[in-house]
XYZ file of C-alpha atoms in Angstrom:
679
model
C 141.405 13.000 -27.674
C 138.834 12.518 -24.695
C 140.393 14.625 -21.517
C 138.594 18.027 -21.328
C 140.577 21.418 -21.324
C 141.295 22.555 -18.002
C 142.327 26.309 -16.623
C 144.844 25.977 -13.506
C 144.992 28.114 -10.775
C 147.896 30.233 -10.639
C 150.725 28.582 -9.064
C 150.876 31.031 -6.006
C 146.929 31.893 -5.192
C 146.577 35.364 -5.264
C 149.322 36.408 -8.153
C 147.419 35.481 -11.661
C 150.801 36.659 -13.425
C 153.456 34.739 -14.893
C 156.496 34.741 -12.513
C 159.732 36.008 -13.631
C 162.592 36.010 -10.866
C 165.522 33.745 -9.651
C 168.033 32.848 -6.832
C 168.689 35.305 -4.682
C 171.502 35.287 -2.055
C 171.144 38.360 0.348
C 173.065 36.233 2.845
C 176.139 36.686 0.891
C 175.863 40.370 1.125
C 175.098 40.945 4.772
C 178.291 43.595 4.809
C 177.011 45.510 1.866
C 173.183 45.026 2.889
C 172.280 48.968 3.244
C 173.446 49.759 -0.623
C 173.230 46.167 -2.070
C 169.590 45.230 -1.326
C 168.310 48.439 -1.769
C 170.072 48.321 -4.981
C 169.009 45.063 -5.874
C 165.303 45.235 -5.520
C 165.342 48.582 -7.695
C 167.311 46.803 -10.297
C 164.743 43.472 -9.718
C 161.610 46.117 -10.819
C 163.545 47.774 -13.402
C 163.792 43.844 -14.819
C 160.194 43.165 -14.601
C 160.898 40.239 -11.753
C 158.061 39.590 -9.704
C 159.864 36.802 -7.605
C 162.685 35.505 -6.017
C 164.091 32.398 -4.118
C 166.317 33.075 -0.720
C 167.392 31.131 1.623
C 168.703 28.425 -0.631
C 171.787 27.229 1.041
C 171.311 29.669 3.959
C 171.577 26.741 6.695
C 174.665 28.604 8.370
C 173.742 32.178 8.051
C 170.604 31.039 9.595
C 171.435 29.114 12.638
C 175.398 29.685 12.623
C 175.390 27.666 16.208
C 173.078 24.548 16.982
C 170.013 25.746 18.198
C 170.704 29.913 17.843
C 168.783 30.952 15.302
C 169.419 34.269 13.269
C 167.035 35.553 11.350
C 166.757 39.018 11.502
C 168.379 39.223 7.776
C 166.221 37.212 6.594
C 163.024 39.348 8.008
C 164.820 42.492 6.423
C 165.147 41.345 2.998
C 161.398 39.729 2.982
C 160.040 42.953 4.449
C 162.176 44.903 1.755
C 160.512 42.370 -0.773
C 157.049 42.669 0.255
C 156.885 46.658 0.299
C 158.403 46.233 -3.194
C 155.555 43.418 -4.375
C 157.960 40.758 -4.993
C 157.032 37.463 -4.061
C 159.259 35.194 -2.320
C 159.962 31.459 -3.003
C 161.160 30.569 0.677
C 163.535 28.031 0.851
C 164.202 25.424 3.560
C 168.688 25.509 3.445
C 168.490 21.767 4.069
C 170.606 21.446 0.897
C 173.932 22.145 2.499
C 174.322 21.322 6.036
C 176.161 23.805 8.226
C 179.383 22.850 9.184
C 178.805 22.369 13.085
C 176.491 19.484 12.252
C 179.288 17.501 10.602
C 181.329 17.985 13.873
C 178.855 17.274 16.467
C 177.146 14.657 14.627
C 179.236 12.636 11.896
C 176.230 9.911 11.474
C 174.610 12.465 9.328
C 177.988 12.322 6.502
C 176.998 10.022 3.778
C 178.357 6.781 2.803
C 179.645 6.332 -0.996
C 179.012 3.269 -2.982
C 182.760 2.444 -2.700
C 181.680 2.336 1.141
C 184.133 5.426 1.999
C 182.184 8.230 3.930
C 182.229 11.961 2.890
C 183.723 14.547 5.030
C 182.173 18.071 5.518
C 182.093 20.173 2.314
C 180.024 20.194 -1.154
C 176.200 20.083 -0.845
C 173.333 17.133 -1.170
C 175.806 14.890 1.040
C 173.529 14.188 3.827
C 172.361 10.964 4.994
C 168.583 10.833 4.314
C 168.057 8.227 7.265
C 169.962 9.564 10.078
C 167.740 10.380 12.696
C 169.823 13.451 13.918
C 169.787 14.810 10.675
C 166.008 14.500 10.290
C 165.446 16.228 13.604
C 167.501 19.393 12.959
C 165.911 19.643 9.963
C 162.113 19.580 11.570
C 163.891 22.056 13.707
C 164.776 24.880 10.957
C 161.591 24.239 8.970
C 159.785 24.360 12.336
C 160.971 27.797 12.978
C 160.888 29.165 9.292
C 157.274 27.894 9.034
C 156.009 29.057 12.673
C 158.061 32.694 11.528
C 157.021 33.483 8.038
C 153.554 31.655 8.319
C 151.584 35.022 7.957
C 154.277 37.230 6.168
C 152.871 39.024 3.011
C 155.987 38.468 0.738
C 155.552 34.288 0.958
C 154.203 32.584 -1.973
C 155.779 29.504 -2.264
C 157.801 26.930 -0.302
C 161.283 25.868 -2.065
C 162.364 22.242 -0.397
C 166.131 21.587 -0.319
C 167.732 22.277 -3.498
C 168.047 19.340 -6.268
C 167.400 16.381 -4.513
C 170.576 13.314 -5.730
C 172.968 10.826 -4.686
C 172.631 8.388 -1.977
C 173.690 7.039 1.054
C 175.417 3.599 1.547
C 175.853 3.769 5.483
C 174.745 1.012 7.843
C 171.564 3.072 8.600
C 170.913 3.006 5.159
C 171.849 -0.388 4.607
C 169.507 -1.579 7.420
C 165.983 0.511 6.130
C 166.893 -0.809 2.658
C 166.676 -4.622 3.539
C 163.124 -3.508 5.542
C 162.318 -1.655 2.161
C 162.706 -5.234 0.553
C 160.970 -7.410 2.664
C 157.266 -5.111 2.016
C 158.427 -5.390 -1.717
C 158.778 -9.072 -1.162
C 156.879 -12.017 0.510
C 159.594 -14.113 1.306
C 163.273 -14.201 0.617
C 162.567 -17.327 -1.761
C 160.414 -14.854 -3.463
C 163.201 -12.267 -3.870
C 165.706 -14.941 -4.788
C 163.571 -16.039 -7.600
C 162.416 -12.996 -8.526
C 166.589 -11.543 -8.856
C 167.916 -15.129 -10.250
C 170.345 -15.046 -7.692
C 171.006 -18.821 -7.978
C 173.436 -17.288 -11.114
C 176.814 -17.162 -10.229
C 175.562 -18.459 -6.770
C 174.417 -15.144 -5.140
C 171.339 -16.799 -3.712
C 170.902 -15.491 -0.317
C 170.232 -17.461 3.081
C 169.526 -14.467 5.439
C 167.813 -10.948 4.896
C 171.114 -9.624 6.306
C 173.317 -10.641 3.563
C 171.578 -8.081 1.363
C 174.090 -5.398 0.738
C 173.287 -2.274 -1.420
C 175.664 -2.376 -4.707
C 178.996 -1.795 -4.641
C 181.825 -1.236 -6.636
C 183.738 -3.956 -4.416
C 182.096 -7.258 -6.060
C 178.595 -6.921 -4.455
C 175.698 -6.049 -6.823
C 175.128 -4.621 -10.361
C 177.449 -6.710 -12.054
C 176.266 -10.275 -10.826
C 172.603 -9.529 -9.571
C 170.613 -6.765 -12.240
C 167.567 -7.232 -9.734
C 169.187 -5.834 -7.089
C 170.605 -2.899 -8.453
C 166.957 -2.067 -10.038
C 165.192 -2.462 -6.130
C 168.196 -0.148 -5.182
C 167.319 2.896 -7.478
C 163.465 2.218 -6.528
C 164.731 2.428 -2.862
C 166.662 5.401 -3.272
C 163.740 7.371 -5.224
C 161.700 6.151 -2.053
C 163.937 7.887 0.374
C 163.859 11.040 -1.726
C 159.872 10.595 -1.694
C 160.006 9.856 2.289
C 162.438 12.578 3.133
C 160.709 15.301 1.080
C 157.592 14.321 2.709
C 159.341 14.669 6.248
C 161.169 17.971 5.676
C 157.620 19.467 3.954
C 155.232 18.084 7.135
C 155.920 21.118 9.495
C 155.354 23.224 6.250
C 151.937 21.587 5.332
C 151.463 21.861 8.962
C 151.617 25.477 9.613
C 150.873 26.921 6.145
C 148.624 24.430 4.746
C 147.742 27.062 1.766
C 151.435 27.634 0.474
C 152.257 25.278 -2.123
C 155.505 23.189 -1.967
C 157.937 22.213 -4.494
C 161.310 20.988 -4.731
C 163.508 21.728 -8.095
C 164.022 18.591 -10.431
C 166.838 18.240 -12.858
C 165.113 16.713 -16.536
C 166.230 13.407 -16.923
C 168.458 12.745 -13.698
C 168.873 9.090 -13.557
C 169.340 9.062 -9.954
C 165.451 9.192 -8.910
C 162.152 8.518 -10.706
C 160.564 11.455 -11.045
C 156.964 10.151 -11.848
C 157.314 8.915 -8.429
C 158.624 11.648 -6.904
C 156.124 14.385 -8.264
C 153.570 12.411 -6.575
C 154.179 14.180 -3.488
C 154.915 17.990 -5.359
C 152.080 20.554 -4.922
C 153.485 21.274 -7.901
C 156.667 20.332 -9.998
C 159.481 22.805 -10.983
C 162.943 21.924 -12.312
C 166.347 23.786 -13.906
C 166.763 23.767 -17.701
C 170.671 24.488 -19.023
C 170.270 23.684 -22.747
C 174.124 23.995 -24.484
C 173.104 26.598 -27.091
C 176.033 26.974 -29.670
C 174.343 29.922 -31.557
C 174.368 27.915 -34.870
C 171.890 25.359 -36.739
C 172.864 23.214 -34.505
C 170.115 25.004 -31.998
C 167.377 22.919 -34.017
C 168.393 19.719 -32.293
C 168.958 21.438 -29.016
C 165.748 23.059 -28.827
C 164.273 19.960 -29.738
C 165.671 18.009 -26.400
C 165.274 20.997 -23.943
C 161.377 20.949 -25.544
C 161.115 17.320 -24.280
C 162.637 17.939 -20.996
C 160.122 20.912 -21.101
C 157.450 18.471 -21.838
C 158.513 15.536 -19.364
C 158.437 18.037 -16.614
C 154.689 19.006 -17.301
C 153.514 15.752 -17.689
C 154.998 14.624 -14.231
C 151.671 15.893 -12.862
C 149.460 17.393 -15.797
C 149.400 20.591 -15.158
C 151.642 23.976 -15.313
C 155.187 23.563 -13.856
C 157.733 26.301 -12.799
C 161.159 26.819 -14.626
C 162.943 27.183 -11.422
C 166.358 27.888 -12.967
C 167.921 29.142 -16.180
C 170.803 30.720 -17.254
C 170.548 34.141 -18.700
C 173.584 33.877 -20.436
C 176.316 31.677 -20.075
C 176.490 28.163 -17.818
C 180.029 28.651 -15.657
C 179.660 24.623 -14.994
C 179.689 23.541 -18.979
C 182.717 22.399 -20.740
C 182.455 25.762 -22.705
C 180.471 28.383 -21.070
C 179.315 30.020 -24.107
C 177.419 33.483 -24.242
C 173.984 33.388 -25.448
C 172.988 35.229 -28.536
C 171.205 37.823 -29.768
C 167.202 36.279 -29.213
C 168.463 33.390 -27.234
C 167.095 34.267 -23.528
C 163.817 35.432 -24.885
C 163.295 32.332 -26.979
C 164.764 29.575 -24.620
C 161.915 31.597 -21.759
C 159.034 31.623 -24.058
C 160.201 28.111 -25.316
C 159.280 26.733 -21.535
C 155.985 28.764 -21.053
C 154.754 27.170 -24.260
C 155.628 23.883 -23.382
C 153.574 24.759 -19.866
C 155.733 26.426 -17.316
C 153.943 29.254 -15.525
C 157.347 31.264 -14.809
C 160.523 32.237 -16.031
C 163.220 32.115 -13.135
C 167.429 32.056 -13.177
C 170.573 30.716 -11.568
C 171.190 33.497 -10.637
C 169.917 36.984 -9.673
C 173.796 38.490 -8.744
C 177.075 36.956 -9.273
C 178.463 35.995 -6.114
C 181.955 37.010 -5.202
C 183.585 33.515 -4.842
C 182.967 29.635 -5.067
C 182.300 27.775 -7.907
C 179.609 29.632 -9.390
C 180.684 33.367 -9.339
C 181.465 33.253 -13.379
C 177.885 31.588 -13.655
C 175.395 33.823 -15.488
C 173.213 36.271 -13.955
C 170.708 39.339 -14.087
C 173.534 41.194 -12.151
C 176.727 41.376 -12.913
C 180.077 42.120 -11.111
C 179.890 45.314 -12.299
C 176.806 45.982 -10.428
C 174.436 48.266 -13.160
C 171.670 47.551 -15.698
C 173.925 49.075 -18.264
C 174.681 45.269 -19.409
C 173.948 43.132 -22.419
C 172.304 40.442 -20.021
C 170.176 43.366 -17.908
C 168.283 44.044 -21.545
C 167.791 40.655 -22.261
C 166.392 40.072 -19.249
C 164.203 42.967 -19.124
C 163.134 42.349 -22.344
C 162.137 39.034 -21.200
C 160.262 40.409 -17.909
C 158.159 43.033 -20.243
C 156.967 40.143 -23.060
C 155.916 38.197 -19.678
C 153.501 41.241 -18.191
C 151.790 41.094 -21.945
C 151.077 37.298 -21.109
C 148.519 37.205 -18.062
C 146.423 35.652 -20.139
C 148.361 32.248 -20.402
C 148.668 31.264 -16.256
C 146.718 28.128 -16.420
C 146.446 27.519 -19.568
C 146.455 23.879 -20.935
C 148.501 22.207 -23.254
C 146.255 19.784 -24.811
C 148.228 16.781 -26.633
C 147.070 14.204 -28.604
C 150.792 11.829 -28.922
C 152.242 10.521 -25.983
C 155.823 9.364 -25.912
C 156.506 6.922 -23.112
C 160.313 7.947 -20.795
C 160.312 5.233 -18.035
C 162.844 5.421 -15.462
C 162.835 1.537 -14.450
C 163.287 1.103 -17.855
C 166.319 3.179 -18.028
C 167.744 1.797 -14.685
C 167.209 -2.224 -16.260
C 168.193 -1.038 -19.874
C 171.724 0.481 -19.238
C 172.599 -2.571 -16.305
C 172.006 -4.789 -18.701
C 174.964 -6.730 -20.895
C 174.205 -6.721 -24.117
C 173.245 -5.397 -27.476
C 176.057 -2.005 -27.514
C 176.414 -2.054 -23.286
C 177.321 1.776 -23.011
C 176.034 3.057 -26.159
C 171.975 1.742 -25.990
C 171.262 5.436 -25.312
C 167.813 4.873 -24.091
C 167.249 9.066 -23.778
C 168.688 9.536 -26.953
C 166.250 6.948 -29.032
C 163.329 8.686 -27.032
C 164.111 12.196 -27.817
C 164.589 11.124 -31.697
C 161.241 9.968 -31.668
C 159.839 12.992 -30.073
C 161.505 15.278 -32.489
C 159.961 14.428 -34.919
C 156.440 15.177 -33.378
C 158.214 18.777 -32.362
C 159.212 19.613 -35.869
C 155.432 19.279 -37.476
C 154.181 21.327 -33.993
C 152.477 18.425 -32.601
C 151.728 18.746 -28.906
C 152.925 15.926 -27.081
C 152.802 14.670 -23.345
C 155.970 12.246 -22.254
C 154.906 9.779 -20.066
C 156.108 6.447 -18.285
C 154.465 3.317 -17.724
C 153.038 4.037 -14.394
C 151.180 6.062 -15.798
C 149.696 3.736 -19.061
C 149.000 1.519 -16.416
C 146.021 3.152 -14.582
C 143.065 2.567 -15.847
C 141.207 4.591 -18.374
C 144.576 6.983 -18.502
C 145.613 6.691 -22.404
C 141.354 7.301 -23.531
C 143.087 10.874 -23.912
C 145.527 9.848 -27.029
C 145.121 9.084 -30.242
C 148.866 7.981 -30.708
C 151.316 6.517 -28.273
C 155.016 5.899 -28.837
C 156.880 3.938 -26.722
C 160.698 3.550 -28.125
C 162.846 0.804 -26.547
C 160.112 -0.581 -24.302
C 162.464 -2.958 -22.530
C 160.635 -3.191 -19.525
C 156.916 -4.427 -19.083
C 155.850 -3.338 -15.814
C 152.755 -5.247 -14.634
C 149.745 -4.014 -16.258
C 151.518 -2.006 -19.102
C 150.745 -4.565 -22.006
C 147.301 -5.133 -21.209
C 146.592 -1.407 -21.255
C 148.200 -0.697 -24.523
C 146.652 -3.727 -26.018
C 143.221 -2.576 -24.459
C 144.061 0.973 -26.109
C 144.909 -0.521 -29.802
C 141.667 -2.174 -29.735
C 139.817 0.668 -29.343
C 141.210 2.713 -31.965
C 144.394 3.624 -30.743
C 147.759 4.128 -32.669
C 150.371 2.524 -31.297
C 154.425 2.716 -32.015
C 157.113 0.017 -30.744
C 160.618 -0.065 -31.694
C 163.642 -2.984 -31.349
C 164.190 -3.832 -27.584
C 160.554 -4.268 -26.614
C 158.874 -6.756 -24.129
C 162.649 -8.151 -22.743
C 161.915 -8.700 -19.215
C 159.462 -8.086 -16.121
C 159.587 -5.306 -13.585
C 162.066 -7.432 -11.567
C 164.493 -7.854 -14.863
C 164.152 -11.345 -15.656
C 163.275 -12.111 -19.322
C 160.497 -13.107 -20.517
C 160.076 -16.643 -21.984
C 158.199 -17.843 -25.080
C 159.866 -15.208 -27.303
C 160.147 -11.314 -27.771
C 158.665 -8.902 -27.341
C 157.124 -10.993 -24.571
C 152.904 -9.962 -23.602
C 153.148 -7.317 -26.612
C 153.715 -10.067 -29.068
C 150.163 -10.371 -29.959
C 149.144 -6.879 -29.940
C 152.375 -6.348 -32.305
C 151.751 -9.164 -34.553
C 155.414 -10.104 -34.500
C 158.292 -12.598 -33.005
C 161.560 -11.163 -32.600
C 163.964 -13.770 -32.751
C 167.476 -11.497 -32.558
C 168.552 -8.261 -32.202
C 172.061 -7.105 -34.327
C 173.948 -4.635 -32.196
C 176.548 -2.517 -35.154
C 179.516 -1.573 -34.546
C 179.773 2.473 -34.870
C 181.162 2.362 -39.079
C 178.394 -0.694 -39.528
C 175.148 0.667 -41.661
C 172.068 -1.055 -43.154
C 168.915 0.385 -44.345
C 165.446 0.038 -44.066
C 163.588 -0.143 -47.573
C 160.217 1.819 -47.266
C 157.775 3.216 -49.966
C 160.530 3.300 -52.378
C 162.658 4.896 -50.074
C 166.115 3.063 -48.684
C 166.857 5.038 -45.023
C 170.033 4.319 -43.058
C 169.274 1.248 -40.437
C 172.489 1.533 -37.596
C 173.551 0.542 -34.383
C 170.807 -1.921 -33.769
C 168.936 -4.168 -35.949
C 166.206 -6.618 -35.075
C 165.322 -9.858 -36.784
C 161.819 -10.198 -37.019
C 159.202 -12.574 -37.916
C 155.884 -11.014 -39.312
C 152.943 -13.178 -37.642
C 149.925 -11.346 -37.994
C 151.936 -8.515 -38.627
C 151.854 -6.860 -42.453
C 155.298 -6.242 -43.294
C 155.532 -2.599 -44.826
C 159.701 -2.118 -45.130
C 162.458 -4.544 -45.128
C 166.069 -4.470 -44.653
C 168.691 -4.103 -47.236
C 171.584 -5.769 -46.616
C 173.691 -8.217 -44.802
C 172.367 -11.799 -44.433
C 168.974 -10.469 -43.126
C 168.058 -8.762 -46.230
C 164.466 -8.770 -47.162
C 163.152 -9.916 -43.955
C 160.701 -7.186 -42.327
C 161.830 -4.249 -40.703
C 158.763 -2.081 -40.224
C 155.325 -3.575 -39.799
C 151.916 -2.841 -38.824
C 149.318 -4.879 -37.170
C 145.557 -4.453 -37.583
C 144.080 -5.298 -34.191
C 140.414 -4.643 -33.629
C 139.853 -0.849 -34.209
C 143.189 -0.003 -34.346
C 146.875 -0.200 -35.599
C 150.031 -0.799 -33.837
C 153.378 -0.462 -35.554
C 157.211 -1.605 -35.316
C 160.195 -0.168 -36.226
C 163.539 -3.123 -35.970
C 166.097 -0.420 -36.250
C 167.303 2.478 -35.127
C 167.132 5.348 -37.830
C 168.264 8.771 -38.774
C 166.057 11.747 -38.307
C 164.471 11.659 -42.402
C 162.853 8.250 -41.674
C 161.302 9.503 -38.128
C 160.250 12.240 -40.006
C 158.324 10.587 -42.797
C 157.082 8.122 -40.834
C 155.609 10.254 -38.035
C 154.162 12.859 -40.999
C 152.116 10.086 -42.323
C 150.915 8.595 -39.117
C 150.155 12.086 -38.037
C 148.026 12.594 -41.039
C 146.528 9.196 -40.860
C 145.470 9.374 -37.275
C 144.248 13.125 -37.427
C 146.300 14.313 -34.563
C 146.152 18.133 -33.852
C 148.815 20.687 -34.782
C 149.442 23.520 -33.381
C 149.390 25.526 -36.383
C 148.461 24.659 -39.783
C 151.305 24.919 -41.450
C 154.492 23.345 -43.494
C 157.214 24.664 -41.079
C 160.346 25.213 -42.003
C 163.573 23.009 -40.618
C 164.018 24.110 -37.250
C 160.896 26.202 -36.144
C 158.170 24.314 -34.072
C 154.854 25.658 -32.587
C 152.947 24.978 -29.912
C 149.790 25.788 -28.120
C 148.527 26.797 -24.698
C 144.371 27.160 -24.355
C 141.671 28.085 -21.552
C 139.193 26.649 -23.328
C 138.133 29.677 -25.877
C 141.051 31.340 -26.887
C 144.452 29.500 -27.911
C 148.131 30.949 -27.424
C 150.432 29.456 -30.556
C 154.081 29.980 -29.764
C 156.103 29.852 -32.520
C 159.757 29.445 -31.988
C 162.522 29.834 -34.607
C 165.708 27.730 -33.271
C 167.921 28.435 -36.163
C 170.769 31.602 -36.547
C 168.844 32.490 -39.986
C 165.593 34.377 -40.324
C 162.356 32.390 -41.912
C 159.217 33.177 -42.580
C 155.602 30.606 -41.610
C 152.666 30.565 -43.871
C 149.790 29.697 -41.863
C 145.922 30.657 -42.096
C 146.393 33.421 -44.695
C 148.883 35.211 -42.780
C 153.096 35.367 -42.765
C 155.135 35.111 -39.466
C 157.975 36.534 -39.632
C 160.782 35.506 -37.386
C 164.117 36.839 -36.994
C 167.048 34.894 -36.469
C 166.537 32.684 -33.175
C 163.197 35.018 -32.824
C 159.709 34.107 -31.627
C 156.082 34.911 -32.126
C 152.985 34.445 -29.999
C 149.992 34.537 -32.029
C 145.881 34.500 -30.281
C 143.687 32.881 -31.971
C 139.860 31.626 -30.862
C 139.747 28.071 -30.349
C 137.951 25.576 -32.423
C 135.128 23.887 -31.104
């Protein structure tokens, strides 16, 4: 690894502590503010809470009538927070518009993919193009920034909340056409890129292009249209974020800004949106079971944390998590003892400098009145959940040394939104069971189980000159789409001595979702040294095998039939008409190696394969130890001191032997070990 260790500044300038807090809605408690607000601050301090997010969805309370602002209640709560040394994550209220706006300006209402118009209600239901909505957004955000620019509680701006959805109104249709004319030099170029000669879909005029719809125009016919619509939607959110943040940036230039993301939410390319953010934040809600199944769930949650950190390559914010039940889950199961502390330290271990919750105090009505919270309807500190939160607060207060520390990684796993959009739209293979995200997480988990710190990156980063120099190993499951420059960067990485791992369904289409000609994996054919001739999609009950190193490992769902050209076969299929044909290969190219796994396998194969590869490539692990199943180790460092987080995602007590010491972990237990960093 060639990347130097970096010590980052605290997320909130002047606050060198891990932030601990959550979403707070004092506007819902104005009628009882004399008692409730003061009690809330007392409880917050008791729980070790040093930050609260306020103003989210408060537009109706801040501007009950058009142009008439009521900031008095917000003044009071921010003053109370400042008096008690609680930092405010102050939100713009634009995630849910007030009723007066919908009635006076119906253009702000979104139009759905089926071309029906929304009525007032819900949230995130506004048109991003609407000049009226943008005007009203600028007005409220400017008023907030001017009023609180010098307030001692203000630490961070929280833009809107969980951006998502799309609008298909006439305004957005016209903006989409304008966007396409920046992407393509001519209509002829667009028709060629989208292969519109298929089913006589050729466009004769820009005005004929419409967004995808269930009513016969779009994704079923023209995959390039759907792909560009998703890219356009991402750019809409980037543009809206930049519009929303403009007055905040002008009036409070030293106050950082963020908006909370949602893991692998499919509707927005978060690598693109993250370019506009000062700091990345996200909302994490693992579906814990309290059983041995939590090892797999822990691996996926860690993957999402690493993905979020990798969006900007620096500490992020856990903006929302639940200290107990998540009410919108089909089963709102309580956290078992130890789980809340475990999930909180897990986020910190993977690069978060905050642990925050939805929500601080449970509301009395609405769809989230039974969602987990720090303060229950009972209203005191006597609850089990409150004590769990206070335990987290006490532990975080001991970890000031972690603030701003780096998370070095020798390994990168590729997760790409554009590729996902194309894979989910393609007609072939498994249709509906392609499970791109699941495949990526399975490969990631093999490193997680070894305690190997891992970045999660996308193709745009791969193509950046010199970006891959920091890694020893690059893994790209199902790299179906190769955007410009990606194949060339990967080949150069291998020739310089890197180790690359690819799988079935690699190198099928270009950035416009057109297939490569001349044989798959397209531009990676020489790098991998194979020709992929066909891919066999299996029924759920079908099984094959990869025979490698004396063991037969299960192969299922997708088996690619390949020819080893310059590659060396390492493993072969065990059955069916392609028995004996290569299923695992390595191509030695320049100073490096490129591996190809031709079939989807179980975790046992990936564990054995990546266990050998980690040793072969000299990959650094967080802890030099054999980790029990369901236990991981992750490291953060300032370049001098390592903070090693050892986390047990199982309901059994375990021990870890490392460096002559025994680390005892309770069920769902944890340990944080400090050690000098090896130079």
